[in-house]
Each structure stands twice: as structure tokens, then as C-alpha cells.
């Protein structure tokens, strides 16, 4: 399926599930890799503080990692903000692709029929 005949809407849920996957669907591989790396870094560095208490020798990792008392506001807010900005970027890339396909279609510029 060519880029112009493929629908744009699946890029939005893909981007919600994994940051950067919607960009890859739209053909923006480098941009998708950068968003995935930014989201991974936000999860790794900001969640490391909450997970550092879970790496103790007393209890298994998965039991202590799921305790909500150790999760702070910034541990959730910053990765969520990166994901929301990524979703906005997917929307803007999709909008630019849609606008470009309407203006430069096979028959030239399209009119609204009036």
C-alpha cells in the first residue's frame, strides 16, 4: 500500500501505545526513533528514583515495584507529558501529509466543487 492510500488514523493509537510507533507508521523512521528514545529516557531516569527502593534484598522486585507509595508525581507526569507531545507531533505530521496529498494529488490542486 502506498503512503498516500494508507489511512492516517492508525498512527494515533499506535503512538499512544508506544511513543514513536505512529511516526514509523507514517514513514518518519528517524523521528519515531527519537521519540521512542526520549520516552525511554524519561521512563528510565525519572522512574529510577522510585524503582531504586524496589531493588532492595528484602522482597522480590515485582512486589515492591508495584507499591504506589514509592511513585511520585514527576515519575508519572514527565513520561506522560513526553507521550502527549509525541501524540501532538504525530497529529501535526499526519495533518501535513494530508494537506500535501490534497494539494499535490494526481489531478493537481483540488477544489471544493464550487
PDB file of N, CA and C in Angstrom:
ATOM      1  N   UNK A   1       0.843  -1.169   0.000  1.00  0.00           N
ATOM      2  CA  UNK A   1       0.000   0.000   0.000  1.00  0.00           C
ATOM      3  C   UNK A   1       0.893   1.238   0.000  1.00  0.00           C
ATOM      4  N   UNK A   2       0.558   2.172  -0.842  1.00  0.00           N
ATOM      5  CA  UNK A   2       1.385   3.373  -0.927  1.00  0.00           C
ATOM      6  C   UNK A   2       1.101   4.309   0.241  1.00  0.00           C
ATOM      7  N   UNK A   3       1.974   5.290   0.406  1.00  0.00           N
ATOM      8  CA  UNK A   3       1.835   6.246   1.501  1.00  0.00           C
ATOM      9  C   UNK A   3       0.560   7.063   1.392  1.00  0.00           C
ATOM     10  N   UNK A   4       0.162   7.417   0.176  1.00  0.00           N
ATOM     11  CA  UNK A   4      -0.997   8.273   0.002  1.00  0.00           C
ATOM     12  C   UNK A   4      -2.315   7.526   0.175  1.00  0.00           C
ATOM     13  N   UNK A   5      -2.348   6.221  -0.112  1.00  0.00           N
ATOM     14  CA  UNK A   5      -3.593   5.475   0.007  1.00  0.00           C
ATOM     15  C   UNK A   5      -3.775   4.886   1.400  1.00  0.00           C
ATOM     16  N   UNK A   6      -2.754   4.919   2.214  1.00  0.00           N
ATOM     17  CA  UNK A   6      -2.851   4.375   3.564  1.00  0.00           C
ATOM     18  C   UNK A   6      -3.517   5.392   4.485  1.00  0.00           C
ATOM     19  N   UNK A   7      -4.472   4.950   5.326  1.00  0.00           N
ATOM     20  CA  UNK A   7      -5.123   5.908   6.234  1.00  0.00           C
ATOM     21  C   UNK A   7      -4.155   6.385   7.326  1.00  0.00           C
ATOM     22  N   UNK A   8      -4.411   7.590   7.810  1.00  0.00           N
ATOM     23  CA  UNK A   8      -3.526   8.200   8.803  1.00  0.00           C
ATOM     24  C   UNK A   8      -3.959   7.859  10.225  1.00  0.00           C
ATOM     25  N   UNK A   9      -5.234   7.606  10.470  1.00  0.00           N
ATOM     26  CA  UNK A   9      -5.755   7.454  11.815  1.00  0.00           C
ATOM     27  C   UNK A   9      -5.094   6.347  12.633  1.00  0.00           C
ATOM     28  N   UNK A  10      -4.607   5.218  12.073  1.00  0.00           N
ATOM     29  CA  UNK A  10      -3.961   4.220  12.942  1.00  0.00           C
ATOM     30  C   UNK A  10      -2.680   4.715  13.614  1.00  0.00           C
ATOM     31  N   UNK A  11      -2.109   5.801  13.125  1.00  0.00           N
ATOM     32  CA  UNK A  11      -0.891   6.335  13.740  1.00  0.00           C
ATOM     33  C   UNK A  11      -1.166   6.858  15.146  1.00  0.00           C
ATOM     34  N   UNK A  12      -2.376   7.318  15.403  1.00  0.00           N
ATOM     35  CA  UNK A  12      -2.692   7.893  16.714  1.00  0.00           C
ATOM     36  C   UNK A  12      -2.719   6.836  17.818  1.00  0.00           C
ATOM     37  N   UNK A  13      -3.478   5.744  17.683  1.00  0.00           N
ATOM     38  CA  UNK A  13      -3.417   4.734  18.755  1.00  0.00           C
ATOM     39  C   UNK A  13      -2.057   4.053  18.859  1.00  0.00           C
ATOM     40  N   UNK A  14      -1.361   3.903  17.732  1.00  0.00           N
ATOM     41  CA  UNK A  14      -0.019   3.323  17.798  1.00  0.00           C
ATOM     42  C   UNK A  14       0.911   4.207  18.616  1.00  0.00           C
ATOM     43  N   UNK A  15       0.766   5.502  18.469  1.00  0.00           N
ATOM     44  CA  UNK A  15       1.607   6.431  19.206  1.00  0.00           C
ATOM     45  C   UNK A  15       1.242   6.464  20.684  1.00  0.00           C
ATOM     46  N   UNK A  16      -0.012   6.204  21.013  1.00  0.00           N
ATOM     47  CA  UNK A  16      -0.416   6.158  22.421  1.00  0.00           C
ATOM     48  C   UNK A  16       0.168   4.919  23.091  1.00  0.00           C
ATOM     49  N   UNK A  17       0.188   3.798  22.398  1.00  0.00           N
ATOM     50  CA  UNK A  17       0.698   2.566  22.989  1.00  0.00           C
ATOM     51  C   UNK A  17       2.213   2.585  23.134  1.00  0.00           C
ATOM     52  N   UNK A  18       2.901   3.011  22.096  1.00  0.00           N
ATOM     53  CA  UNK A  18       4.370   3.095  22.117  1.00  0.00           C
ATOM     54  C   UNK A  18       4.766   4.403  21.456  1.00  0.00           C
ATOM     55  N   UNK A  19       5.437   5.258  22.200  1.00  0.00           N
ATOM     56  CA  UNK A  19       5.849   6.554  21.661  1.00  0.00           C
ATOM     57  C   UNK A  19       6.793   6.334  20.481  1.00  0.00           C
ATOM     58  N   UNK A  20       6.490   6.963  19.363  1.00  0.00           N
ATOM     59  CA  UNK A  20       7.316   6.866  18.169  1.00  0.00           C
ATOM     60  C   UNK A  20       6.809   5.860  17.151  1.00  0.00           C
ATOM     61  N   UNK A  21       5.935   4.963  17.554  1.00  0.00           N
ATOM     62  CA  UNK A  21       5.436   3.954  16.626  1.00  0.00           C
ATOM     63  C   UNK A  21       4.516   4.561  15.573  1.00  0.00           C
ATOM     64  N   UNK A  22       3.775   5.587  15.946  1.00  0.00           N
ATOM     65  CA  UNK A  22       2.926   6.284  14.976  1.00  0.00           C
ATOM     66  C   UNK A  22       3.741   6.998  13.920  1.00  0.00           C
ATOM     67  N   UNK A  23       4.881   7.550  14.327  1.00  0.00           N
ATOM     68  CA  UNK A  23       5.778   8.193  13.360  1.00  0.00           C
ATOM     69  C   UNK A  23       6.319   7.159  12.372  1.00  0.00           C
ATOM     70  N   UNK A  24       6.673   5.993  12.882  1.00  0.00           N
ATOM     71  CA  UNK A  24       7.175   4.932  11.995  1.00  0.00           C
ATOM     72  C   UNK A  24       6.095   4.485  11.017  1.00  0.00           C
ATOM     73  N   UNK A  25       4.850   4.433  11.471  1.00  0.00           N
ATOM     74  CA  UNK A  25       3.737   4.088  10.587  1.00  0.00           C
ATOM     75  C   UNK A  25       3.592   5.107   9.462  1.00  0.00           C
ATOM     76  N   UNK A  26       3.833   6.379   9.784  1.00  0.00           N
ATOM     77  CA  UNK A  26       3.719   7.439   8.778  1.00  0.00           C
ATOM     78  C   UNK A  26       4.963   7.573   7.904  1.00  0.00           C
ATOM     79  N   UNK A  27       5.985   6.770   8.164  1.00  0.00           N
ATOM     80  CA  UNK A  27       7.193   6.800   7.353  1.00  0.00           C
ATOM     81  C   UNK A  27       8.289   7.697   7.890  1.00  0.00           C
ATOM     82  N   UNK A  28       8.112   8.243   9.063  1.00  0.00           N
ATOM     83  CA  UNK A  28       9.104   9.118   9.688  1.00  0.00           C
ATOM     84  C   UNK A  28       9.950   8.282  10.660  1.00  0.00           C
ATOM     85  N   UNK A  29      10.842   7.451  10.142  1.00  0.00           N
ATOM     86  CA  UNK A  29      11.590   6.490  10.956  1.00  0.00           C
ATOM     87  C   UNK A  29      12.533   7.168  11.946  1.00  0.00           C
ATOM     88  N   UNK A  30      13.275   8.159  11.502  1.00  0.00           N
ATOM     89  CA  UNK A  30      14.211   8.840  12.401  1.00  0.00           C
ATOM     90  C   UNK A  30      13.467   9.576  13.514  1.00  0.00           C
ATOM     91  N   UNK A  31      12.406  10.249  13.138  1.00  0.00           N
ATOM     92  CA  UNK A  31      11.617  10.978  14.125  1.00  0.00           C
ATOM     93  C   UNK A  31      10.991  10.018  15.137  1.00  0.00           C
ATOM     94  N   UNK A  32      10.525   8.878  14.669  1.00  0.00           N
ATOM     95  CA  UNK A  32       9.965   7.863  15.559  1.00  0.00           C
ATOM     96  C   UNK A  32      11.001   7.312  16.522  1.00  0.00           C
ATOM     97  N   UNK A  33      12.209   7.090  16.030  1.00  0.00           N
ATOM     98  CA  UNK A  33      13.281   6.587  16.898  1.00  0.00           C
ATOM     99  C   UNK A  33      13.658   7.623  17.959  1.00  0.00           C
ATOM    100  N   UNK A  34      13.653   8.892  17.578  1.00  0.00           N
ATOM    101  CA  UNK A  34      13.974   9.945  18.545  1.00  0.00           C
ATOM    102  C   UNK A  34      12.890  10.028  19.622  1.00  0.00           C
ATOM    103  N   UNK A  35      11.617   9.945  19.240  1.00  0.00           N
ATOM    104  CA  UNK A  35      10.541   9.990  20.233  1.00  0.00           C
ATOM    105  C   UNK A  35      10.578   8.770  21.137  1.00  0.00           C
ATOM    106  N   UNK A  36      10.882   7.608  20.573  1.00  0.00           N
ATOM    107  CA  UNK A  36      10.979   6.398  21.394  1.00  0.00           C
ATOM    108  C   UNK A  36      12.123   6.519  22.394  1.00  0.00           C
ATOM    109  N   UNK A  37      13.250   7.077  21.957  1.00  0.00           N
ATOM    110  CA  UNK A  37      14.389   7.262  22.859  1.00  0.00           C
ATOM    111  C   UNK A  37      14.067   8.275  23.953  1.00  0.00           C
ATOM    112  N   UNK A  38      13.394   9.362  23.596  1.00  0.00           N
ATOM    113  CA  UNK A  38      13.009  10.366  24.607  1.00  0.00           C
ATOM    114  C   UNK A  38      12.067   9.767  25.647  1.00  0.00           C
ATOM    115  N   UNK A  39      11.116   8.988  25.195  1.00  0.00           N
ATOM    116  CA  UNK A  39      10.172   8.367  26.123  1.00  0.00           C
ATOM    117  C   UNK A  39      10.875   7.328  26.997  1.00  0.00           C
ATOM    118  N   UNK A  40      11.759   6.557  26.391  1.00  0.00           N
ATOM    119  CA  UNK A  40      12.516   5.567  27.166  1.00  0.00           C
ATOM    120  C   UNK A  40      13.406   6.225  28.210  1.00  0.00           C
ATOM    121  N   UNK A  41      14.047   7.337  27.840  1.00  0.00           N
ATOM    122  CA  UNK A  41      14.882   8.054  28.803  1.00  0.00           C
ATOM    123  C   UNK A  41      14.044   8.655  29.923  1.00  0.00           C
ATOM    124  N   UNK A  42      12.882   9.180  29.593  1.00  0.00           N
ATOM    125  CA  UNK A  42      12.008   9.736  30.628  1.00  0.00           C
ATOM    126  C   UNK A  42      11.573   8.651  31.603  1.00  0.00           C
ATOM    127  N   UNK A  43      11.254   7.484  31.087  1.00  0.00           N
ATOM    128  CA  UNK A  43      10.884   6.376  31.969  1.00  0.00           C
ATOM    129  C   UNK A  43      12.067   5.881  32.782  1.00  0.00           C
ATOM    130  N   UNK A  44      13.215   5.781  32.148  1.00  0.00           N
ATOM    131  CA  UNK A  44      14.386   5.225  32.839  1.00  0.00           C
ATOM    132  C   UNK A  44      14.921   6.153  33.918  1.00  0.00           C
ATOM    133  N   UNK A  45      15.108   7.415  33.597  1.00  0.00           N
ATOM    134  CA  UNK A  45      15.729   8.327  34.561  1.00  0.00           C
ATOM    135  C   UNK A  45      14.761   8.814  35.627  1.00  0.00           C
ATOM    136  N   UNK A  46      13.537   9.112  35.250  1.00  0.00           N
ATOM    137  CA  UNK A  46      12.602   9.632  36.234  1.00  0.00           C
ATOM    138  C   UNK A  46      11.972   8.537  37.079  1.00  0.00           C
ATOM    139  N   UNK A  47      11.894   7.340  36.550  1.00  0.00           N
ATOM    140  CA  UNK A  47      11.349   6.240  37.330  1.00  0.00           C
ATOM    141  C   UNK A  47      12.433   5.510  38.117  1.00  0.00           C
ATOM    142  N   UNK A  48      13.680   5.820  37.851  1.00  0.00           N
ATOM    143  CA  UNK A  48      14.762   5.137  38.564  1.00  0.00           C
ATOM    144  C   UNK A  48      14.727   5.446  40.052  1.00  0.00           C
ATOM    145  N   UNK A  49      14.306   6.653  40.398  1.00  0.00           N
ATOM    146  CA  UNK A  49      14.244   7.009  41.807  1.00  0.00           C
ATOM    147  C   UNK A  49      13.209   6.161  42.537  1.00  0.00           C
ATOM    148  N   UNK A  50      12.058   5.944  41.932  1.00  0.00           N
ATOM    149  CA  UNK A  50      11.035   5.139  42.581  1.00  0.00           C
ATOM    150  C   UNK A  50      11.387   3.655  42.550  1.00  0.00           C
ATOM    151  N   UNK A  51      12.104   3.235  41.515  1.00  0.00           N
ATOM    152  CA  UNK A  51      12.489   1.828  41.444  1.00  0.00           C
ATOM    153  C   UNK A  51      13.736   1.516  42.256  1.00  0.00           C
ATOM    154  N   UNK A  52      14.490   2.538  42.655  1.00  0.00           N
ATOM    155  CA  UNK A  52      15.699   2.275  43.431  1.00  0.00           C
ATOM    156  C   UNK A  52      15.366   1.667  44.781  1.00  0.00           C
ATOM    157  N   UNK A  53      14.230   2.030  45.350  1.00  0.00           N
ATOM    158  CA  UNK A  53      13.813   1.413  46.603  1.00  0.00           C
ATOM    159  C   UNK A  53      13.326  -0.007  46.400  1.00  0.00           C
ATOM    160  N   UNK A  54      12.946  -0.339  45.186  1.00  0.00           N
ATOM    161  CA  UNK A  54      12.445  -1.680  44.902  1.00  0.00           C
ATOM    162  C   UNK A  54      13.569  -2.677  44.675  1.00  0.00           C
ATOM    163  N   UNK A  55      14.799  -2.198  44.573  1.00  0.00           N
ATOM    164  CA  UNK A  55      15.907  -3.105  44.294  1.00  0.00           C
ATOM    165  C   UNK A  55      16.571  -3.631  45.566  1.00  0.00           C
ATOM    166  N   UNK A  56      15.901  -3.489  46.694  1.00  0.00           N
ATOM    167  CA  UNK A  56      16.452  -3.994  47.943  1.00  0.00           C
ATOM    168  C   UNK A  56      16.434  -5.524  47.966  1.00  0.00           C
ATOM    169  N   UNK A  57      17.118  -6.093  48.968  1.00  0.00           N
ATOM    170  CA  UNK A  57      17.225  -7.546  49.039  1.00  0.00           C
ATOM    171  C   UNK A  57      16.089  -8.189  49.829  1.00  0.00           C
ATOM    172  N   UNK A  58      15.203  -7.380  50.445  1.00  0.00           N
ATOM    173  CA  UNK A  58      14.163  -7.924  51.313  1.00  0.00           C
ATOM    174  C   UNK A  58      13.053  -8.635  50.576  1.00  0.00           C
ATOM    175  N   UNK A  59      12.467  -7.987  49.596  1.00  0.00           N
ATOM    176  CA  UNK A  59      11.319  -8.540  48.891  1.00  0.00           C
ATOM    177  C   UNK A  59      11.636  -8.677  47.404  1.00  0.00           C
ATOM    178  N   UNK A  60      10.871  -9.498  46.702  1.00  0.00           N
ATOM    179  CA  UNK A  60      11.086  -9.598  45.247  1.00  0.00           C
ATOM    180  C   UNK A  60      10.823  -8.266  44.549  1.00  0.00           C
ATOM    181  N   UNK A  61      11.484  -8.077  43.427  1.00  0.00           N
ATOM    182  CA  UNK A  61      11.412  -6.805  42.695  1.00  0.00           C
ATOM    183  C   UNK A  61       9.997  -6.457  42.282  1.00  0.00           C
ATOM    184  N   UNK A  62       9.253  -7.411  41.717  1.00  0.00           N
ATOM    185  CA  UNK A  62       7.935  -7.087  41.178  1.00  0.00           C
ATOM    186  C   UNK A  62       6.929  -6.771  42.266  1.00  0.00           C
ATOM    187  N   UNK A  63       7.143  -7.220  43.485  1.00  0.00           N
ATOM    188  CA  UNK A  63       6.230  -6.894  44.581  1.00  0.00           C
ATOM    189  C   UNK A  63       6.444  -5.458  45.034  1.00  0.00           C
ATOM    190  N   UNK A  64       7.693  -5.063  45.220  1.00  0.00           N
ATOM    191  CA  UNK A  64       7.965  -3.716  45.708  1.00  0.00           C
ATOM    192  C   UNK A  64       7.818  -2.666  44.610  1.00  0.00           C
ATOM    193  N   UNK A  65       7.997  -3.048  43.352  1.00  0.00           N
ATOM    194  CA  UNK A  65       7.855  -2.080  42.252  1.00  0.00           C
ATOM    195  C   UNK A  65       6.410  -1.666  42.060  1.00  0.00           C
ATOM    196  N   UNK A  66       5.474  -2.490  42.486  1.00  0.00           N
ATOM    197  CA  UNK A  66       4.063  -2.188  42.308  1.00  0.00           C
ATOM    198  C   UNK A  66       3.449  -1.443  43.500  1.00  0.00           C
ATOM    199  N   UNK A  67       4.256  -1.092  44.479  1.00  0.00           N
ATOM    200  CA  UNK A  67       3.738  -0.329  45.609  1.00  0.00           C
ATOM    201  C   UNK A  67       3.602   1.135  45.198  1.00  0.00           C
ATOM    202  N   UNK A  68       2.418   1.654  45.327  1.00  0.00           N
ATOM    203  CA  UNK A  68       2.140   3.003  44.844  1.00  0.00           C
ATOM    204  C   UNK A  68       2.678   4.090  45.754  1.00  0.00           C
ATOM    205  N   UNK A  69       3.072   3.790  46.966  1.00  0.00           N
ATOM    206  CA  UNK A  69       3.596   4.819  47.855  1.00  0.00           C
ATOM    207  C   UNK A  69       4.948   5.333  47.381  1.00  0.00           C
ATOM    208  N   UNK A  70       5.675   4.527  46.655  1.00  0.00           N
ATOM    209  CA  UNK A  70       7.009   4.935  46.222  1.00  0.00           C
ATOM    210  C   UNK A  70       6.999   5.710  44.901  1.00  0.00           C
ATOM    211  N   UNK A  71       5.847   5.857  44.272  1.00  0.00           N
ATOM    212  CA  UNK A  71       5.757   6.558  42.990  1.00  0.00           C
ATOM    213  C   UNK A  71       5.372   8.009  43.249  1.00  0.00           C
ATOM    214  N   UNK A  72       6.189   8.921  42.739  1.00  0.00           N
ATOM    215  CA  UNK A  72       5.921  10.346  42.899  1.00  0.00           C
ATOM    216  C   UNK A  72       5.211  10.922  41.688  1.00  0.00           C
ATOM    217  N   UNK A  73       4.814  12.179  41.811  1.00  0.00           N
ATOM    218  CA  UNK A  73       4.097  12.856  40.736  1.00  0.00           C
ATOM    219  C   UNK A  73       4.957  12.992  39.483  1.00  0.00           C
ATOM    220  N   UNK A  74       6.228  13.378  39.646  1.00  0.00           N
ATOM    221  CA  UNK A  74       7.090  13.575  38.475  1.00  0.00           C
ATOM    222  C   UNK A  74       7.439  12.260  37.794  1.00  0.00           C
ATOM    223  N   UNK A  75       7.380  11.160  38.542  1.00  0.00           N
ATOM    224  CA  UNK A  75       7.663   9.866  37.924  1.00  0.00           C
ATOM    225  C   UNK A  75       6.609   9.497  36.889  1.00  0.00           C
ATOM    226  N   UNK A  76       5.432  10.032  37.034  1.00  0.00           N
ATOM    227  CA  UNK A  76       4.343   9.748  36.098  1.00  0.00           C
ATOM    228  C   UNK A  76       4.128  10.915  35.131  1.00  0.00           C
ATOM    229  N   UNK A  77       4.261  12.134  35.615  1.00  0.00           N
ATOM    230  CA  UNK A  77       3.900  13.306  34.818  1.00  0.00           C
ATOM    231  C   UNK A  77       4.840  13.539  33.647  1.00  0.00           C
ATOM    232  N   UNK A  78       6.130  13.385  33.844  1.00  0.00           N
ATOM    233  CA  UNK A  78       7.077  13.693  32.765  1.00  0.00           C
ATOM    234  C   UNK A  78       6.984  12.670  31.621  1.00  0.00           C
ATOM    235  N   UNK A  79       6.978  11.350  31.884  1.00  0.00           N
ATOM    236  CA  UNK A  79       6.782  10.430  30.757  1.00  0.00           C
ATOM    237  C   UNK A  79       5.429  10.616  30.069  1.00  0.00           C
ATOM    238  N   UNK A  80       4.391  10.949  30.838  1.00  0.00           N
ATOM    239  CA  UNK A  80       3.089  11.201  30.231  1.00  0.00           C
ATOM    240  C   UNK A  80       3.116  12.459  29.366  1.00  0.00           C
ATOM    241  N   UNK A  81       3.828  13.481  29.812  1.00  0.00           N
ATOM    242  CA  UNK A  81       3.957  14.706  29.012  1.00  0.00           C
ATOM    243  C   UNK A  81       4.714  14.431  27.712  1.00  0.00           C
ATOM    244  N   UNK A  82       5.756  13.620  27.781  1.00  0.00           N
ATOM    245  CA  UNK A  82       6.502  13.259  26.565  1.00  0.00           C
ATOM    246  C   UNK A  82       5.583  12.503  25.607  1.00  0.00           C
ATOM    247  N   UNK A  83       4.760  11.608  26.146  1.00  0.00           N
ATOM    248  CA  UNK A  83       3.836  10.850  25.306  1.00  0.00           C
ATOM    249  C   UNK A  83       2.781  11.757  24.675  1.00  0.00           C
ATOM    250  N   UNK A  84       2.281  12.734  25.417  1.00  0.00           N
ATOM    251  CA  UNK A  84       1.284  13.646  24.866  1.00  0.00           C
ATOM    252  C   UNK A  84       1.868  14.563  23.791  1.00  0.00           C
ATOM    253  N   UNK A  85       3.084  15.038  23.994  1.00  0.00           N
ATOM    254  CA  UNK A  85       3.730  15.873  22.979  1.00  0.00           C
ATOM    255  C   UNK A  85       4.038  15.041  21.734  1.00  0.00           C
ATOM    256  N   UNK A  86       4.402  13.783  21.939  1.00  0.00           N
ATOM    257  CA  UNK A  86       4.627  12.872  20.807  1.00  0.00           C
ATOM    258  C   UNK A  86       3.331  12.676  20.017  1.00  0.00           C
ATOM    259  N   UNK A  87       2.225  12.524  20.723  1.00  0.00           N
ATOM    260  CA  UNK A  87       0.929  12.378  20.057  1.00  0.00           C
ATOM    261  C   UNK A  87       0.558  13.635  19.287  1.00  0.00           C
ATOM    262  N   UNK A  88       0.844  14.796  19.847  1.00  0.00           N
ATOM    263  CA  UNK A  88       0.610  16.050  19.137  1.00  0.00           C
ATOM    264  C   UNK A  88       1.472  16.140  17.879  1.00  0.00           C
ATOM    265  N   UNK A  89       2.713  15.686  17.972  1.00  0.00           N
ATOM    266  CA  UNK A  89       3.602  15.705  16.821  1.00  0.00           C
ATOM    267  C   UNK A  89       3.108  14.748  15.735  1.00  0.00           C
ATOM    268  N   UNK A  90       2.590  13.582  16.121  1.00  0.00           N
ATOM    269  CA  UNK A  90       2.018  12.653  15.140  1.00  0.00           C
ATOM    270  C   UNK A  90       0.830  13.303  14.438  1.00  0.00           C
ATOM    271  N   UNK A  91       0.017  14.003  15.203  1.00  0.00           N
ATOM    272  CA  UNK A  91      -1.125  14.697  14.601  1.00  0.00           C
ATOM    273  C   UNK A  91      -0.666  15.733  13.582  1.00  0.00           C
ATOM    274  N   UNK A  92       0.351  16.511  13.936  1.00  0.00           N
ATOM    275  CA  UNK A  92       0.845  17.548  13.020  1.00  0.00           C
ATOM    276  C   UNK A  92       1.501  16.940  11.780  1.00  0.00           C
ATOM    277  N   UNK A  93       2.227  15.845  11.944  1.00  0.00           N
ATOM    278  CA  UNK A  93       2.834  15.169  10.785  1.00  0.00           C
ATOM    279  C   UNK A  93       1.733  14.606   9.886  1.00  0.00           C
ATOM    280  N   UNK A  94       0.710  13.996  10.487  1.00  0.00           N
ATOM    281  CA  UNK A  94      -0.414  13.478   9.707  1.00  0.00           C
ATOM    282  C   UNK A  94      -1.179  14.568   8.996  1.00  0.00           C
ATOM    283  N   UNK A  95      -1.342  15.708   9.662  1.00  0.00           N
ATOM    284  CA  UNK A  95      -2.016  16.850   9.048  1.00  0.00           C
ATOM    285  C   UNK A  95      -1.218  17.390   7.865  1.00  0.00           C
ATOM    286  N   UNK A  96       0.095  17.438   8.017  1.00  0.00           N
ATOM    287  CA  UNK A  96       0.942  17.901   6.913  1.00  0.00           C
ATOM    288  C   UNK A  96       0.884  16.928   5.739  1.00  0.00           C
ATOM    289  N   UNK A  97       0.865  15.612   6.030  1.00  0.00           N
ATOM    290  CA  UNK A  97       0.764  14.626   4.952  1.00  0.00           C
ATOM    291  C   UNK A  97      -0.587  14.724   4.248  1.00  0.00           C
ATOM    292  N   UNK A  98      -1.647  14.900   5.021  1.00  0.00           N
ATOM    293  CA  UNK A  98      -2.978  15.007   4.435  1.00  0.00           C
ATOM    294  C   UNK A  98      -3.092  16.260   3.576  1.00  0.00           C
ATOM    295  N   UNK A  99      -2.556  17.377   4.061  1.00  0.00           N
ATOM    296  CA  UNK A  99      -2.589  18.621   3.293  1.00  0.00           C
ATOM    297  C   UNK A  99      -1.777  18.492   2.019  1.00  0.00           C
ATOM    298  N   UNK A 100      -0.619  17.847   2.109  1.00  0.00           N
ATOM    299  CA  UNK A 100       0.216  17.664   0.922  1.00  0.00           C
ATOM    300  C   UNK A 100      -0.458  16.743  -0.093  1.00  0.00           C
ATOM    301  N   UNK A 101      -1.201  15.742   0.370  1.00  0.00           N
ATOM    302  CA  UNK A 101      -1.865  14.840  -0.567  1.00  0.00           C
ATOM    303  C   UNK A 101      -3.046  15.528  -1.253  1.00  0.00           C
ATOM    304  N   UNK A 102      -3.706  16.462  -0.561  1.00  0.00           N
ATOM    305  CA  UNK A 102      -4.807  17.197  -1.188  1.00  0.00           C
ATOM    306  C   UNK A 102      -4.302  18.214  -2.202  1.00  0.00           C
ATOM    307  N   UNK A 103      -3.199  18.876  -1.901  1.00  0.00           N
ATOM    308  CA  UNK A 103      -2.682  19.907  -2.802  1.00  0.00           C
ATOM    309  C   UNK A 103      -1.965  19.330  -4.006  1.00  0.00           C
ATOM    310  N   UNK A 104      -1.231  18.264  -3.798  1.00  0.00           N
ATOM    311  CA  UNK A 104      -0.431  17.732  -4.890  1.00  0.00           C
ATOM    312  C   UNK A 104      -0.906  16.386  -5.375  1.00  0.00           C
ATOM    313  N   UNK A 105      -2.202  16.203  -5.464  1.00  0.00           N
ATOM    314  CA  UNK A 105      -2.771  14.948  -5.933  1.00  0.00           C
ATOM    315  C   UNK A 105      -2.448  14.699  -7.394  1.00  0.00           C
ATOM    316  N   UNK A 106      -2.914  13.582  -7.958  1.00  0.00           N
ATOM    317  CA  UNK A 106      -2.606  13.258  -9.351  1.00  0.00           C
ATOM    318  C   UNK A 106      -3.247  14.209 -10.348  1.00  0.00           C
ATOM    319  N   UNK A 107      -4.339  14.900  -9.969  1.00  0.00           N
ATOM    320  CA  UNK A 107      -5.004  15.818 -10.874  1.00  0.00           C
ATOM    321  C   UNK A 107      -4.681  17.275 -10.563  1.00  0.00           C
ATOM    322  N   UNK A 108      -3.667  17.527  -9.770  1.00  0.00           N
ATOM    323  CA  UNK A 108      -3.325  18.893  -9.397  1.00  0.00           C
ATOM    324  C   UNK A 108      -4.117  19.339  -8.180  1.00  0.00           C
ATOM    325  N   UNK A 109      -4.177  20.638  -7.965  1.00  0.00           N
ATOM    326  CA  UNK A 109      -4.928  21.147  -6.814  1.00  0.00           C
ATOM    327  C   UNK A 109      -6.409  20.836  -6.933  1.00  0.00           C
ATOM    328  N   UNK A 110      -7.011  20.432  -5.804  1.00  0.00           N
ATOM    329  CA  UNK A 110      -8.417  20.110  -5.797  1.00  0.00           C
ATOM    330  C   UNK A 110      -9.226  21.318  -5.344  1.00  0.00           C
ATOM    331  N   UNK A 111     -10.415  21.405  -5.881  1.00  0.00           N
ATOM    332  CA  UNK A 111     -11.322  22.462  -5.443  1.00  0.00           C
ATOM    333  C   UNK A 111     -12.422  21.834  -4.605  1.00  0.00           C
ATOM    334  N   UNK A 112     -13.213  22.654  -3.981  1.00  0.00           N
ATOM    335  CA  UNK A 112     -14.313  22.142  -3.162  1.00  0.00           C
ATOM    336  C   UNK A 112     -15.577  21.898  -3.962  1.00  0.00           C
ATOM    337  N   UNK A 113     -15.507  22.011  -5.243  1.00  0.00           N
ATOM    338  CA  UNK A 113     -16.645  21.724  -6.107  1.00  0.00           C
ATOM    339  C   UNK A 113     -17.488  22.921  -6.459  1.00  0.00           C
ATOM    340  N   UNK A 114     -17.102  24.096  -6.035  1.00  0.00           N
ATOM    341  CA  UNK A 114     -17.914  25.267  -6.367  1.00  0.00           C
ATOM    342  C   UNK A 114     -17.319  26.030  -7.530  1.00  0.00           C
TER     343      UNK A 114
END
